[in-house]
XYZ file of C-alpha atoms in Angstrom:
420
model
C 14.105 0.266 80.071
C 17.488 -1.114 80.954
C 18.255 -4.639 79.400
C 20.035 -7.473 80.931
C 22.281 -9.735 79.635
C 20.401 -13.080 80.113
C 23.494 -15.523 79.239
C 26.046 -15.059 76.603
C 23.640 -15.432 73.851
C 21.369 -13.803 74.377
C 19.829 -9.458 75.815
C 17.036 -8.922 77.186
C 15.026 -5.806 77.627
C 11.998 -4.988 79.275
C 9.231 -7.049 81.161
C 9.508 -10.218 83.149
C 8.064 -12.980 80.913
C 10.378 -11.327 78.776
C 13.864 -12.476 81.549
C 11.852 -15.116 81.291
C 11.385 -15.895 76.846
C 14.767 -15.385 76.721
C 16.147 -17.482 78.844
C 14.136 -20.817 77.390
C 15.443 -19.543 73.853
C 18.890 -19.625 75.238
C 18.317 -23.213 76.361
C 16.223 -23.598 72.234
C 19.792 -22.519 71.277
C 22.118 -24.609 73.824
C 20.302 -27.645 73.083
C 21.190 -26.800 69.640
C 24.952 -25.888 69.370
C 23.929 -22.292 67.733
C 26.433 -20.048 69.176
C 26.461 -18.533 66.494
C 23.544 -16.386 67.213
C 22.976 -13.347 69.367
C 19.649 -12.568 70.469
C 17.993 -8.994 71.041
C 15.053 -9.311 72.921
C 13.789 -5.742 72.552
C 11.141 -4.360 75.026
C 7.981 -1.666 72.840
C 6.892 -0.623 75.748
C 8.720 3.023 75.319
C 10.098 4.728 72.858
C 13.098 4.913 74.660
C 13.374 0.509 75.387
C 12.833 1.120 71.466
C 15.820 3.176 70.975
C 18.002 0.844 73.261
C 17.798 -2.109 71.345
C 18.975 -0.653 67.704
C 21.877 1.157 69.583
C 22.768 -1.667 71.714
C 22.935 -3.511 68.325
C 25.168 -0.884 66.558
C 27.458 -1.995 69.414
C 27.072 -6.350 69.324
C 28.037 -5.733 65.572
C 30.666 -3.926 66.155
C 31.662 -6.823 68.487
C 31.093 -9.783 67.457
C 31.148 -8.484 63.027
C 30.990 -12.738 62.278
C 27.449 -13.525 64.648
C 24.231 -13.727 63.347
C 22.437 -10.905 64.772
C 18.308 -11.676 65.586
C 15.926 -9.070 66.405
C 12.847 -10.295 68.527
C 9.983 -9.676 71.311
C 7.661 -6.813 71.561
C 9.232 -3.858 69.276
C 10.110 -6.573 66.034
C 6.758 -7.604 66.671
C 5.221 -4.105 66.538
C 8.252 -2.623 64.389
C 9.282 -4.982 61.760
C 10.364 -2.640 59.860
C 12.484 -0.604 62.048
C 14.426 -3.260 61.945
C 14.610 -5.333 58.971
C 16.038 -2.262 57.918
C 18.965 -1.622 60.054
C 22.238 -3.393 58.192
C 23.745 -5.261 61.352
C 20.266 -7.530 61.800
C 20.581 -10.785 60.003
C 16.567 -11.804 60.828
C 13.834 -9.975 62.976
C 12.017 -12.926 64.838
C 7.490 -11.932 65.439
C 6.876 -12.961 68.747
C 4.660 -15.825 68.023
C 7.472 -17.464 66.709
C 10.019 -17.177 68.881
C 8.822 -19.579 70.991
C 9.194 -22.288 67.886
C 12.278 -24.711 69.304
C 12.512 -25.979 66.007
C 13.321 -22.253 64.011
C 16.370 -21.253 66.513
C 17.691 -25.098 65.474
C 16.568 -24.293 61.335
C 17.835 -20.826 61.295
C 20.285 -20.165 58.516
C 21.530 -18.512 54.772
C 18.149 -19.887 53.686
C 15.993 -18.416 56.591
C 13.495 -15.960 55.498
C 14.743 -12.559 57.017
C 11.508 -11.428 58.460
C 8.959 -13.989 59.910
C 6.357 -12.140 61.680
C 3.582 -13.435 61.644
C -0.747 -12.134 63.086
C -0.186 -12.549 66.895
C -3.930 -11.216 67.580
C -4.895 -14.623 64.940
C -2.321 -17.095 65.566
C -1.635 -18.980 69.077
C 1.731 -19.336 70.035
C 3.555 -22.364 69.939
C 6.013 -24.001 73.234
C 9.821 -24.078 74.455
C 11.630 -25.910 76.356
C 10.388 -25.426 80.158
C 13.836 -22.713 81.770
C 14.798 -24.749 84.798
C 17.184 -23.076 85.535
C 18.510 -18.737 86.111
C 21.562 -18.060 85.957
C 23.365 -14.761 87.990
C 19.468 -14.826 89.264
C 18.664 -15.907 92.752
C 15.155 -15.970 92.580
C 13.041 -18.319 89.612
C 10.359 -16.711 87.312
C 6.998 -19.323 86.197
C 5.820 -17.708 83.066
C 1.677 -18.479 83.692
C 0.251 -16.443 81.045
C 0.592 -14.139 77.467
C -0.792 -11.710 75.684
C -3.755 -8.211 76.773
C -7.627 -8.888 76.137
C -7.920 -4.841 77.103
C -6.968 -1.709 75.076
C -5.168 0.632 77.499
C -5.428 3.736 75.343
C -2.326 4.066 75.906
C -0.646 0.576 75.199
C 0.265 -0.900 72.451
C 1.589 -4.840 73.930
C -1.609 -6.015 73.123
C -0.193 -5.619 69.405
C 3.046 -7.192 70.754
C 1.794 -10.091 72.673
C -1.692 -10.992 71.079
C -4.959 -12.101 72.793
C -4.903 -13.846 76.431
C -3.667 -16.666 76.614
C -3.911 -19.020 80.486
C -1.144 -21.708 80.469
C -2.134 -25.198 82.002
C -1.299 -25.218 85.791
C -0.357 -29.042 85.218
C 2.284 -27.080 83.265
C 2.853 -24.340 85.902
C 3.499 -27.011 88.601
C 5.808 -28.847 86.187
C 8.298 -26.693 85.388
C 7.643 -25.054 89.301
C 8.784 -28.464 90.791
C 11.578 -28.907 88.273
C 12.539 -25.486 89.346
C 12.291 -26.421 93.068
C 14.736 -29.365 92.567
C 17.136 -26.821 91.147
C 17.409 -25.382 94.412
C 15.493 -22.308 94.029
C 13.749 -20.602 97.440
C 12.067 -17.777 95.573
C 9.272 -17.384 92.407
C 8.120 -14.922 90.598
C 4.419 -15.163 88.578
C 4.623 -13.934 85.469
C 2.968 -12.679 82.330
C 1.528 -9.778 80.756
C -1.924 -9.750 83.071
C -1.224 -12.414 85.756
C -4.965 -11.285 86.984
C -6.657 -12.730 83.906
C -5.271 -15.781 84.268
C -8.269 -18.414 84.229
C -10.420 -17.031 81.748
C -9.672 -19.063 78.844
C -9.142 -22.600 80.552
C -12.028 -24.927 80.722
C -13.660 -23.996 84.316
C -12.522 -21.159 84.371
C -10.343 -21.263 87.252
C -9.057 -17.621 88.246
C -5.809 -16.687 89.809
C -5.859 -17.308 93.824
C -7.489 -19.798 92.677
C -4.306 -21.827 90.656
C -1.784 -20.466 93.284
C -3.507 -22.107 96.333
C -3.245 -25.007 94.182
C -0.239 -24.498 92.700
C 1.088 -23.647 96.284
C -0.740 -27.466 97.759
C 0.859 -29.259 94.851
C 4.993 -27.715 95.324
C 5.200 -27.626 99.085
C 8.706 -27.170 98.429
C 8.309 -23.682 96.779
C 8.754 -21.377 99.450
C 8.053 -17.661 98.925
C 5.805 -16.360 95.877
C 5.348 -12.729 94.594
C 3.881 -11.714 91.738
C 4.724 -9.850 89.057
C 1.916 -6.672 88.149
C -1.665 -6.955 89.305
C -4.479 -4.870 88.366
C -6.362 -3.994 90.720
C -10.025 -4.176 88.745
C -8.948 -8.080 88.518
C -7.958 -9.267 92.222
C -10.155 -12.073 92.552
C -11.584 -12.850 96.442
C -9.622 -15.622 96.403
C -5.578 -14.100 95.307
C -6.459 -11.349 98.660
C -7.593 -14.530 101.316
C -3.905 -16.067 99.717
C -1.849 -12.367 101.173
C -4.526 -12.722 104.436
C -3.958 -16.536 105.361
C -1.055 -17.783 103.126
C 2.714 -16.859 104.426
C 4.203 -18.294 100.930
C 2.848 -15.300 99.546
C 5.355 -12.579 100.569
C 3.759 -9.230 102.201
C 4.057 -7.322 98.623
C 1.862 -6.368 95.335
C 2.540 -4.301 92.686
C -0.122 -2.711 91.495
C -0.956 -1.169 87.719
C -2.509 2.148 88.697
C -1.154 4.601 85.912
C -2.915 7.570 87.578
C -4.458 8.892 90.577
C -6.954 10.928 88.704
C -10.577 10.016 87.613
C -10.309 11.521 84.048
C -7.389 10.046 82.902
C -7.741 7.080 84.061
C -11.252 7.050 81.464
C -8.977 8.397 79.408
C -6.699 5.823 79.609
C -8.785 3.138 79.398
C -8.203 2.083 82.303
C -11.525 0.003 84.858
C -10.468 1.033 87.789
C -11.445 4.619 89.312
C -9.242 6.592 92.047
C -11.633 5.616 94.595
C -11.744 2.299 93.496
C -7.204 1.329 93.369
C -7.228 3.280 97.621
C -10.030 1.090 98.879
C -7.606 -2.118 96.720
C -4.450 -0.768 98.894
C -6.852 -0.787 102.710
C -7.824 -3.947 101.808
C -4.721 -5.424 100.799
C -3.435 -3.158 103.639
C -6.360 -4.875 106.296
C -5.570 -8.782 105.118
C -1.783 -8.445 105.932
C -0.796 -5.886 107.844
C 3.041 -4.213 107.140
C 2.323 -5.443 103.136
C 4.539 -2.763 101.033
C 2.876 -1.800 97.927
C 3.966 -0.364 94.580
C 2.592 0.668 91.688
C 3.351 2.174 88.410
C 1.994 6.304 87.448
C 2.516 7.687 84.359
C 3.402 11.698 84.623
C 2.173 13.636 82.484
C 0.189 12.347 79.789
C -1.685 14.232 76.828
C -4.659 16.139 78.251
C -3.290 16.263 82.695
C -4.415 19.004 84.343
C -2.050 20.117 86.887
C -5.020 18.993 89.634
C -5.049 15.370 87.142
C -1.443 15.085 88.209
C -2.119 16.512 92.000
C -4.589 14.135 92.354
C -1.609 10.983 90.709
C 0.963 12.701 93.227
C -0.918 12.945 95.863
C -2.558 8.664 95.431
C 0.507 7.989 96.564
C 0.045 9.139 99.498
C -3.541 8.169 100.578
C -2.573 4.763 99.137
C 0.474 3.727 101.243
C 3.063 2.285 98.209
C 6.005 2.068 99.006
C 7.743 0.649 96.130
C 6.330 3.154 92.762
C 7.657 2.918 88.727
C 7.357 5.709 87.734
C 7.019 6.975 83.545
C 6.936 10.031 81.192
C 4.789 9.922 79.414
C 5.767 8.658 75.529
C 3.323 8.356 72.997
C 3.285 5.438 71.514
C 2.013 5.327 67.595
C -0.115 3.446 66.545
C -2.210 4.199 70.408
C -4.529 6.777 70.728
C -2.999 8.411 73.370
C -0.633 9.356 71.034
C -3.980 11.391 68.816
C -4.746 12.898 71.836
C -3.417 16.886 72.788
C -0.174 15.895 73.972
C 1.696 17.506 76.663
C 5.346 19.475 75.986
C 8.481 16.944 77.008
C 9.977 19.306 79.509
C 6.355 19.831 81.288
C 5.860 15.466 81.784
C 9.782 15.641 83.085
C 8.737 17.660 85.605
C 5.958 15.855 86.994
C 7.846 12.772 86.249
C 10.620 14.204 88.925
C 8.146 15.387 91.004
C 6.354 12.208 91.322
C 10.137 10.496 92.321
C 10.736 13.614 94.595
C 6.970 11.969 96.268
C 8.039 8.486 95.832
C 11.435 8.014 97.134
C 9.997 10.091 100.849
C 6.879 6.870 100.396
C 9.717 4.331 100.304
C 11.815 5.848 103.641
C 8.887 5.851 105.493
C 7.928 2.091 104.418
C 11.982 1.777 105.051
C 11.944 3.674 108.668
C 8.891 0.942 109.475
C 10.818 -2.022 109.159
C 13.619 -0.662 111.834
C 13.742 -3.725 114.730
C 12.072 -5.808 112.442
C 13.623 -9.596 112.692
C 13.382 -9.976 108.246
C 13.747 -12.988 106.760
C 15.801 -11.648 103.353
C 17.006 -13.570 100.408
C 20.666 -13.026 98.967
C 20.636 -11.800 95.660
C 24.147 -10.839 95.237
C 27.422 -10.424 96.857
C 26.385 -7.857 99.960
C 22.288 -7.129 98.968
C 19.726 -9.031 99.266
C 15.313 -8.231 99.791
C 13.272 -8.723 102.557
C 9.296 -10.592 102.402
C 8.334 -7.009 101.211
C 11.140 -6.601 98.979
C 13.088 -4.350 100.417
C 16.707 -3.826 99.359
C 18.870 -5.195 102.458
C 22.882 -4.310 102.635
C 24.739 -7.377 103.694
C 27.982 -8.961 104.627
C 29.179 -9.795 101.566
C 30.143 -13.392 102.119
C 26.478 -15.290 102.448
C 25.403 -17.665 100.067
C 23.759 -16.067 96.396
C 20.231 -18.377 96.118
C 20.304 -18.583 100.471
C 17.775 -16.466 102.921
C 18.606 -15.323 105.968
C 17.405 -14.343 109.290
C 18.616 -10.739 110.574
C 17.040 -7.874 112.519
C 17.451 -4.779 110.399
C 19.051 -1.549 112.600
C 19.379 0.841 110.141
C 17.924 2.670 106.369
C 20.251 4.496 105.128
C 20.224 5.789 100.738
C 16.487 3.804 100.392
C 17.553 0.765 101.662
C 17.120 -1.621 104.649
C 21.391 -2.668 106.748
C 21.923 -4.488 109.602
C 24.490 -2.131 110.672
C 23.092 0.607 112.157
C 26.695 2.320 112.347
């Protein structure tokens, strides 16, 4: 996945959770004046993500020959040896250890080169709460860490450890601080946020916690969620989509495939029919909602018929935003030991899924023509409306503001205010 520069000193790869933690690390570095440290916060979802991280490390060493280069994140947690073997790397820090402010304060020549503990056993520490996301128009709120499930293709539970929820009070406190800094849109993030609360007293559901968050932070204007597991979406959360206008009409579902046999071999906990039912419920509760999903092309043993079931799911579920990944085997996962499809076939199927997804997006965007949209300005000339659809805007609009405008046209996968 592409890297994002959180701020000087931190290079993030991968998910929103990494972006959040990267900003927390930057805050700790700034607090202790550690401008000698450059952190590469890695992702382990695909082999390509690790490859990009290694390339970035080599480039950073050329650009910053005197810097202390520290590699952390999921790839560092599960593959510490590969990164410690790179001559450009000074330290490899585990996902648990990176959340210790004292580590960033004290890191020096006498520190261990590799500090990676057993994340399956050790609870993470807590970095200072993040109150600013430089360059970003929306704020991230981390509410959960880790995952208790074992999908056969996924290495992330071994990079993040078991599911752990942040107490709601800590989430509320940070949300209030971010509202005071002027943020108007928030994304709740974690590894498996629909498992939120199962490890807390009283076992609150995600939906229950979100309703309390919105009640306690009235200044929080717009709320989105990172990926939602359709097997864990609770009735409280569905009611929020139905009756809470501050919850945006947009849901990204972790589907991965649309064929029952492949879903079983992935060790997913939903069927094709259940995925369709959840999509239909959301669309019924919130007419006009935009649904997104992750789909993997070319999973081991995927037949032409199984692939077609995934391709047709895009239209049958009414998906608008589809993230397509050609299957990439991860060493140490059960799927890596299954019969593999040729790489070229995986790529070809991914291309077909993307073509289908592009057509589905165009159909969804066309339904927005004539709508008076509320658009968050992300940068000069670009924003996103309530459904997360990209909107081309005049350059003079202020980043972070929310503007009302009527959608006039669709061109090149974006909404436009001018029909000409």
